[in-house]
Coordinates of C-alpha atoms in Angstrom, one line a residue:
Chain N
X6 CA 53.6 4.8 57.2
X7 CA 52.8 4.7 53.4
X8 CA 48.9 3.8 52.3
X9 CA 48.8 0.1 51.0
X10 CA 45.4 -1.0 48.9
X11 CA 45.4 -4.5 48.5
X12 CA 42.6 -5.7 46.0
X13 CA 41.2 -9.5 46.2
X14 CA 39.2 -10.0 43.0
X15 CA 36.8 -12.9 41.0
X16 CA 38.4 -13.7 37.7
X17 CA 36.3 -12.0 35.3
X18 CA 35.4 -8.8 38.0
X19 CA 37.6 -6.1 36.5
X20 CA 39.3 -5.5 39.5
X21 CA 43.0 -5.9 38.0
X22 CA 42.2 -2.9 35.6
X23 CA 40.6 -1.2 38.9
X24 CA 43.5 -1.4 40.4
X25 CA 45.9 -0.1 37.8
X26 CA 43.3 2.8 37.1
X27 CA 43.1 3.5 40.7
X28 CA 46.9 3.5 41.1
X29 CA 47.3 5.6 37.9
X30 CA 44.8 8.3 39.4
X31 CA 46.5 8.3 43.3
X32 CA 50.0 8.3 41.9
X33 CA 50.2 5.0 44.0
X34 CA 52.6 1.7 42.6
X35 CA 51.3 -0.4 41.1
X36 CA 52.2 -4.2 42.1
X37 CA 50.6 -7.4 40.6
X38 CA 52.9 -9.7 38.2
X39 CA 56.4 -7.8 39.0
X40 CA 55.9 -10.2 42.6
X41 CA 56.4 -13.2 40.4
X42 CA 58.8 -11.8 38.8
X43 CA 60.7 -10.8 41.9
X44 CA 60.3 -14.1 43.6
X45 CA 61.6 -15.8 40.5
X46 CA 64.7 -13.2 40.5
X47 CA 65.7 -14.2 43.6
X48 CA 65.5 -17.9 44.0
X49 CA 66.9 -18.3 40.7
X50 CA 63.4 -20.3 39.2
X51 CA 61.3 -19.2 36.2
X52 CA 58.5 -17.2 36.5
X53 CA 56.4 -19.5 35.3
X54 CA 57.0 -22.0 37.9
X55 CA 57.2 -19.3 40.7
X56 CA 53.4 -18.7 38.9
X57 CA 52.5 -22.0 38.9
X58 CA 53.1 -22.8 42.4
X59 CA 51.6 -19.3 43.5
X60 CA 48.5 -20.5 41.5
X61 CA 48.2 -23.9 42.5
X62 CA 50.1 -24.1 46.4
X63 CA 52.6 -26.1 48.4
X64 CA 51.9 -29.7 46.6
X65 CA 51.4 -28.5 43.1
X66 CA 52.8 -30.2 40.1
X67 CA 50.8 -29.2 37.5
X68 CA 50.3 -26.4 35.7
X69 CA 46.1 -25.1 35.7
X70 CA 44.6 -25.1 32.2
X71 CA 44.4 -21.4 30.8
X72 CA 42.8 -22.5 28.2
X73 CA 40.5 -25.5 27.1
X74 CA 42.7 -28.4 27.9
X75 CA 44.9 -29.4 30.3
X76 CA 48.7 -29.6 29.5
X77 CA 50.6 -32.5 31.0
X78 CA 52.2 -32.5 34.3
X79 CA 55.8 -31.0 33.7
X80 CA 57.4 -31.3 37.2
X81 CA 57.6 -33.5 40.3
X82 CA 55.8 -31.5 43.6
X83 CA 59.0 -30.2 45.6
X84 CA 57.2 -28.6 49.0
X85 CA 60.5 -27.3 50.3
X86 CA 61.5 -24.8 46.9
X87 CA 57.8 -24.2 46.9
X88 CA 57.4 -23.2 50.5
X89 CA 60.4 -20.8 49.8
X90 CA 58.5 -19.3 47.2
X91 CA 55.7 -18.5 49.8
X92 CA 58.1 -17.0 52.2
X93 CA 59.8 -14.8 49.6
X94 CA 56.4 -13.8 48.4
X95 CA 55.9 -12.8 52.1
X96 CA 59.1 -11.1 52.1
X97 CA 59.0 -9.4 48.8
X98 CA 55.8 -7.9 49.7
X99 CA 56.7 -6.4 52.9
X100 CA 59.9 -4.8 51.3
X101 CA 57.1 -3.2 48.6
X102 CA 54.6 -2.1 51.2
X103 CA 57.6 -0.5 53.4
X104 CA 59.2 1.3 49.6
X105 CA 56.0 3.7 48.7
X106 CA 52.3 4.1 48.6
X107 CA 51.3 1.0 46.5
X108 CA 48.0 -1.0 45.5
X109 CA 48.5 -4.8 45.1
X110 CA 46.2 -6.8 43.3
X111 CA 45.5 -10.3 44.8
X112 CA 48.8 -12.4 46.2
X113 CA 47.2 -12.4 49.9
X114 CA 48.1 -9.1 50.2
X115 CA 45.1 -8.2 52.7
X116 CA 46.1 -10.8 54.9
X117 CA 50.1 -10.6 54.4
X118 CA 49.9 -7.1 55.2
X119 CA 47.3 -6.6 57.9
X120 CA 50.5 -5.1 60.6
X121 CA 50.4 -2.2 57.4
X122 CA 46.7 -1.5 57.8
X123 CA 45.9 -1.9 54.2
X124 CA 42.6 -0.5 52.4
X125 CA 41.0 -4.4 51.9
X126 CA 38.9 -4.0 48.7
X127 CA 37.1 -6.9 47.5
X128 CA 36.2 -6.8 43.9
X129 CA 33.1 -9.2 42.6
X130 CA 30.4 -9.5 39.8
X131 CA 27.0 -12.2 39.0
X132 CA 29.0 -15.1 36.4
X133 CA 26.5 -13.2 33.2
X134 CA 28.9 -10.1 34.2
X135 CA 32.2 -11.4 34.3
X136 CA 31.3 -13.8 31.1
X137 CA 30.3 -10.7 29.8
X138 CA 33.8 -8.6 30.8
X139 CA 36.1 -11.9 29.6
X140 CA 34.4 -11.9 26.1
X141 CA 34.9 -8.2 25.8
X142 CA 39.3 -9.1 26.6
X143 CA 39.1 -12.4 24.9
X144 CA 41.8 -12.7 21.6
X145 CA 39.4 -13.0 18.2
X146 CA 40.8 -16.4 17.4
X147 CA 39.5 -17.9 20.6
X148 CA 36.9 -20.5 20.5
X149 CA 36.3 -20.9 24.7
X150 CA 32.4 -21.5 24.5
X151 CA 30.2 -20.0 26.7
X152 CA 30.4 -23.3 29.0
X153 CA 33.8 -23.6 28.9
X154 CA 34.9 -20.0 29.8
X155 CA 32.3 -20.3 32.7
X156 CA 34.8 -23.7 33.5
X157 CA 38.0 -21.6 33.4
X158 CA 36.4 -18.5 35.6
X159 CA 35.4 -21.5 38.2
X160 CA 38.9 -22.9 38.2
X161 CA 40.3 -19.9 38.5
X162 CA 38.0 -18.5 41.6
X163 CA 38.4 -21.9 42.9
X164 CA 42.4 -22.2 42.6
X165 CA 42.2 -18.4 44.1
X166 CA 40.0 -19.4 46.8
X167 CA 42.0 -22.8 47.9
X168 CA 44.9 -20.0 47.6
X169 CA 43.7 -17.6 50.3
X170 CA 42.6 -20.3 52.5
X171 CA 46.0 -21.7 52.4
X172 CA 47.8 -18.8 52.9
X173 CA 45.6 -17.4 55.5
X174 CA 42.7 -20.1 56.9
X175 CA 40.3 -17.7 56.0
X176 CA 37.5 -18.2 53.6
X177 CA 38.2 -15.9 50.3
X178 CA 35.8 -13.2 49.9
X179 CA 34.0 -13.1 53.1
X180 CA 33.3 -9.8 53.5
X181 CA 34.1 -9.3 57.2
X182 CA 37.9 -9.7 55.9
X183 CA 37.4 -6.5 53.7
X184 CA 36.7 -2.7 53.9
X185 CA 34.6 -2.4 51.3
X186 CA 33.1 -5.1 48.6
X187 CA 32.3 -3.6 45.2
X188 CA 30.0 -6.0 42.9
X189 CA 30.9 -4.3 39.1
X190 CA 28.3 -6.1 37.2
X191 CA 27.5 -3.6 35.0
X192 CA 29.6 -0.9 35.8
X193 CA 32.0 0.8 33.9
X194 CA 35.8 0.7 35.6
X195 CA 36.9 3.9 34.8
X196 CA 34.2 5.8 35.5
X197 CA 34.1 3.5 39.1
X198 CA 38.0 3.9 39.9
X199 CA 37.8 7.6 39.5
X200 CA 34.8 7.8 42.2
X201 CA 36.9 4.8 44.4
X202 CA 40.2 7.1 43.9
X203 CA 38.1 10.3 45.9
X204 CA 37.0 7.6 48.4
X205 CA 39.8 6.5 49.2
X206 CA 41.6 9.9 49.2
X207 CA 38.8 11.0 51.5
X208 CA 38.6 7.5 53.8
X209 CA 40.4 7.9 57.5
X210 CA 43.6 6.8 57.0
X211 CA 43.0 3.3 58.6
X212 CA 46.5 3.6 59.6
X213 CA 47.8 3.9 63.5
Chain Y
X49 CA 13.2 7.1 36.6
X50 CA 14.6 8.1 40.3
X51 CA 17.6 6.9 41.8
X52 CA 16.9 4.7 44.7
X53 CA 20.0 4.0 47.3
X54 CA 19.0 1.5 49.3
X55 CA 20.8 0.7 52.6
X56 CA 20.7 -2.8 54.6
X57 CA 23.2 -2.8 57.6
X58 CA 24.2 -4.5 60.7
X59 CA 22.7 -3.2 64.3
X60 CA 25.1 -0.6 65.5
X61 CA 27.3 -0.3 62.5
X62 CA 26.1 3.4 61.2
X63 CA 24.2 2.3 58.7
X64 CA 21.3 4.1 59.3
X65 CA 23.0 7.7 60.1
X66 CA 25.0 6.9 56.6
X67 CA 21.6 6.9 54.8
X68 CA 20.6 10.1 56.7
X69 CA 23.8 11.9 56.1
X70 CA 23.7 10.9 52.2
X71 CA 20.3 11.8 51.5
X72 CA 21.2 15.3 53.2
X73 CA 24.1 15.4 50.7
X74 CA 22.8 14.3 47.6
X75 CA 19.2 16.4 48.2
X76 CA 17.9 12.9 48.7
X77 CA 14.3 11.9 50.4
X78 CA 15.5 9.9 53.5
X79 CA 12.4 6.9 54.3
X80 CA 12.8 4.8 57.5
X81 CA 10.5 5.1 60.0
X82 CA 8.2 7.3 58.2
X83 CA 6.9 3.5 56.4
X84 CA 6.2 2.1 59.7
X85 CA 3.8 5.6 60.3
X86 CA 2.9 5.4 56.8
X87 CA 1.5 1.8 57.2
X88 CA -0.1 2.8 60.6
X89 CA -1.9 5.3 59.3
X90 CA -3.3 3.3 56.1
X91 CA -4.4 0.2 58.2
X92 CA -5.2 2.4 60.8
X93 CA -2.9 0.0 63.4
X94 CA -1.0 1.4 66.1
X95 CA 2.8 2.3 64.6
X96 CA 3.6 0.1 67.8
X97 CA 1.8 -3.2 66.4
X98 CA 3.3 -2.3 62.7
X99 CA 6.5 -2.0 63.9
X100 CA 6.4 -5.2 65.8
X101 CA 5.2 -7.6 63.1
X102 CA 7.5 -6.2 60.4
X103 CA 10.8 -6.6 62.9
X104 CA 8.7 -10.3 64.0
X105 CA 7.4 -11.7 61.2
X106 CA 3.8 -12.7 60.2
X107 CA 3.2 -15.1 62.9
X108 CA 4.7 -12.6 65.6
X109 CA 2.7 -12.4 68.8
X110 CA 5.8 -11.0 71.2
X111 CA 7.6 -7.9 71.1
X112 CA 11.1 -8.3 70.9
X113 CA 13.4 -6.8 73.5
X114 CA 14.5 -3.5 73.5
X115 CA 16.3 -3.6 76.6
X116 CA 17.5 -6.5 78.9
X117 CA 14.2 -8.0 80.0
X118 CA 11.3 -9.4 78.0
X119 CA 7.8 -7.8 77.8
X120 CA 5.5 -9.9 78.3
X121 CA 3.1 -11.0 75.2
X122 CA 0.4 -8.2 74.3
X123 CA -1.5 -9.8 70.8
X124 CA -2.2 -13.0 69.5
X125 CA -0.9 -13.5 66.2
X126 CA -3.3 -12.5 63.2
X127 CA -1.9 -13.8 59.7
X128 CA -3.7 -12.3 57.7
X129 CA -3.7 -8.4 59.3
X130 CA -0.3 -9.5 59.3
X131 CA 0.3 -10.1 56.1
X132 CA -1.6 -7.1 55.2
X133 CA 1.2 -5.0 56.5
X134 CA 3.7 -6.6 54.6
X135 CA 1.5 -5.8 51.6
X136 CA 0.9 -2.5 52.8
X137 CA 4.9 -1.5 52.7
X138 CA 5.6 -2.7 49.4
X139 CA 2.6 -0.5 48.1
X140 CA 4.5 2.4 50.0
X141 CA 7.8 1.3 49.0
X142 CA 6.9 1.4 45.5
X143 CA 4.9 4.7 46.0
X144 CA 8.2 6.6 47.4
X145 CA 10.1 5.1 44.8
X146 CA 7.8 6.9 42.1
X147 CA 7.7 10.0 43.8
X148 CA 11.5 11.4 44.0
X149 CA 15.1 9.9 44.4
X150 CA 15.9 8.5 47.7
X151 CA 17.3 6.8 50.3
X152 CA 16.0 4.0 52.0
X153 CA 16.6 2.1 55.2
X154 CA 15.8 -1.8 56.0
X155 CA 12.7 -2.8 54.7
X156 CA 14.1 -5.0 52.2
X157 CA 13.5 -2.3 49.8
X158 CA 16.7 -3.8 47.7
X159 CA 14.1 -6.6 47.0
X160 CA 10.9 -4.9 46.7
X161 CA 12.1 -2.5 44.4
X162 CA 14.2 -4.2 42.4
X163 CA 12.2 -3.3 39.4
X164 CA 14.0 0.1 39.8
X165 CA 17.4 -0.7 39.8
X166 CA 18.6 0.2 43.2
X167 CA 21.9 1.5 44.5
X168 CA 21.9 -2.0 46.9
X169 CA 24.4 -1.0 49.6
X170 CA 24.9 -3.0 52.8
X171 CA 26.6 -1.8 55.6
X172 CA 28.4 -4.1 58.4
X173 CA 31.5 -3.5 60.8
X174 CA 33.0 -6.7 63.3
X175 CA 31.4 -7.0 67.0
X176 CA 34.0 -4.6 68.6
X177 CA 33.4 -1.9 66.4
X178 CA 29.9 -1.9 66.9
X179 CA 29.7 -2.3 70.7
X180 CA 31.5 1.1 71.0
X181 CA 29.5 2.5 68.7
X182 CA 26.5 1.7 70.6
X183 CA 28.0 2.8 73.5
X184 CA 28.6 6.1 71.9
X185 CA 24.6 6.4 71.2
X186 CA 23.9 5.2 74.5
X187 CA 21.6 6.9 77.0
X188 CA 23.7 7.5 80.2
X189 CA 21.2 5.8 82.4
X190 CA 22.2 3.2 80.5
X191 CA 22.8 0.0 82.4
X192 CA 23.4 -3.0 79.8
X193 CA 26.5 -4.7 80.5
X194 CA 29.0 -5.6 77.3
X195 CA 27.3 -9.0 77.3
X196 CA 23.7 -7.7 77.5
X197 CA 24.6 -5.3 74.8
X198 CA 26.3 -8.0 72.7
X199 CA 23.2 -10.0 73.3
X200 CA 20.7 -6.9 71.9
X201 CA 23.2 -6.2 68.8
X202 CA 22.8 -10.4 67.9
X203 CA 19.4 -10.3 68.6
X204 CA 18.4 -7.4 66.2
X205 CA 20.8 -9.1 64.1
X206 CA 19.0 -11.6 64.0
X207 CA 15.4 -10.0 63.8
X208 CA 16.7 -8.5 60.5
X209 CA 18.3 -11.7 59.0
X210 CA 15.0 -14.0 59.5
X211 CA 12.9 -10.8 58.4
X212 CA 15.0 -10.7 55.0
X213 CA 14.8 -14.5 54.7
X214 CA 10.9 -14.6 55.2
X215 CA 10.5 -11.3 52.7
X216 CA 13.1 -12.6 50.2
X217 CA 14.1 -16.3 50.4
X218 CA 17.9 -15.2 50.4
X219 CA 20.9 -14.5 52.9
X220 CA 20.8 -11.0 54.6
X221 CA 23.9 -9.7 54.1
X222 CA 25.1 -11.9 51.3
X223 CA 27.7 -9.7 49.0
X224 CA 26.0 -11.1 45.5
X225 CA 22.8 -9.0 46.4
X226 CA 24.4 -5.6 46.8
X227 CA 26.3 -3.4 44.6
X228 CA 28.6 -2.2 47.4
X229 CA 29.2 -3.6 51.0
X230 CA 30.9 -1.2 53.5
X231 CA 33.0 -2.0 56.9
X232 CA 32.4 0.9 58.5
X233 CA 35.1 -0.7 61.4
X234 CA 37.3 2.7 62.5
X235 CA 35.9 4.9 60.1
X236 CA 34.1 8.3 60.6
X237 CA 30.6 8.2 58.8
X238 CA 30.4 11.6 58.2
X239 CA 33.7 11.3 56.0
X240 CA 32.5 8.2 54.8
X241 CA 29.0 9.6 53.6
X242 CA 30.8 12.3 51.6
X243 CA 33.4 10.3 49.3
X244 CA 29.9 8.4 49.3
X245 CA 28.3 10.7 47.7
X246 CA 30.8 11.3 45.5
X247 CA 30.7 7.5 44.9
X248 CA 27.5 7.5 43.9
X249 CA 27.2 10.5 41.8
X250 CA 30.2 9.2 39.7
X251 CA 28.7 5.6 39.3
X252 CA 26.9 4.7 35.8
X253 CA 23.0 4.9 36.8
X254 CA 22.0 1.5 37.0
X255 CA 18.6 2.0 35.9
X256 CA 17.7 1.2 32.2

């Protein structure tokens, strides 16, 4: 059976550039927005709806700000197309997990996978830290204050959140759900996905 | 300034043979019990009574169980000797974190020392996993039932939770106060301490 590490992460944590280093370093796939993009393949829809509903769940018809303001609603909620994006999500994943060795950032993943016995890492950081790590990414012409980037890294946690209980009635980072919880408030990622990639590499394979 | 690792963890999940093997590997000091004999021999107390208040509280006046049946009460509760032991452990706390790097067990040394930048690692696994671990370290006279057993593990549980409450004012086990949080569910601990080590000789030194 092939190692899956799935990686639930706050917005702002680092842990979609954790997981891209830690693949890089196992020799691992690498799965995160390619799911969209698969879903949208194969019902025909645009990835940015397929991302929207993903974000947002069953009933959403409208997109989340990713930015300061909110843009105005630009489709009717249709719970039938969107459930099939949930179920092709579901699918698309398992296809993935059965191809190869393979991290997955966010998605469920954890919770979609659990028959595969994933490596559940959790990936968090205090709000100065991940304020800290989204000023470091942001674009030099953005004008996101400090009170409104806190807004969008607390919309995004909470859409996540709302997301995962959804999907799997669980409460989102609870750390009974995980294998291992790492806060990176003030940690550098390579330096902490080279240490991860021997731990894992040296973990029991969790696997039956 | 030394590195300080300090472990919290859950009643039967391997937290405490984790700290051991670590220290071993990283040429660590390893403090647990030796505090308890430390403050004995400074308040000149019996390690007994020491023992008692700091799993009990200040007002303790009852020993907790330590097997299926109750012992019945053997001191009145004394504040402020009490609370003269709690002062006496963060003076020896503090004193060991001077001295060398090390590794740390309970004691809510993650708070105490905080001034050091700690390592803050919490270690936890679900019910199951830590009934037959217990059961591993059990004596085989042993005649606790799964439910008696269950009972002890929620009751020193619970002992730890109200002692880091009363010593800190914040959740035990709460991810936002520890750098890493570890399900040790299935996996070996001596493997687990090694990529641990690894793990935390590869992670930036927190300390300013």
């Amino acid at each position: 059976m092939n190692r899956i590490i799935t990686i639930g992460r706050e917005f702002g944590s680092g842990g979609r550039e954790l997981g891209k280093r830690l693949s890089d370093l196992l020799g691992f796939a690498y799965y995160d927005h390619e799911i969209v993009r698969a879903i949208a393949e194969r019902s025909e829809l645009a990835e940015s709806y397929v991302d929207m509903v993903l974000e947002n769940g069953v009933n959403a018809y409208y997109p989340i700000t990713v930015a300061s303001t909110f843009a105005a609603p630009i489709v009717a909620p249709v719970p039938a197309v969107n459930s099939g994006i949930y179920a092709a999500q579901t699918e698309i994943l398992r296809e993935l997990a059965q191809r190869s060795d393979c991290v997955i950032v966010g998605r469920c993943a954890d919770h979609v996978l659990a028959e595969y016995h994933p490596l559940r890492i959790f990936v968090y950081a205090s709000m100065a830290s991940k304020l800290a790590r989204c000023r470091e990414r942001e674009p030099e012409d953005s004008r996101l204050s400090d009170r409104e980037l806190e807004k969008r890294i607390r919309a995004v946690d909470k859409a996540r959140r709302d997301y995962y209980r959804f999907c799997t009635g669980e409460p989102w980072g609870d750390k009974a759900n995980y294998d291992l919880c790492i806060n990176t408030g003030g940690v550098s990622i390579k330096a902490l996905a080279a240490s991860l990639a021997a731990l894992v590499q040296a973990m029991p394979n969790k696997q039956p």
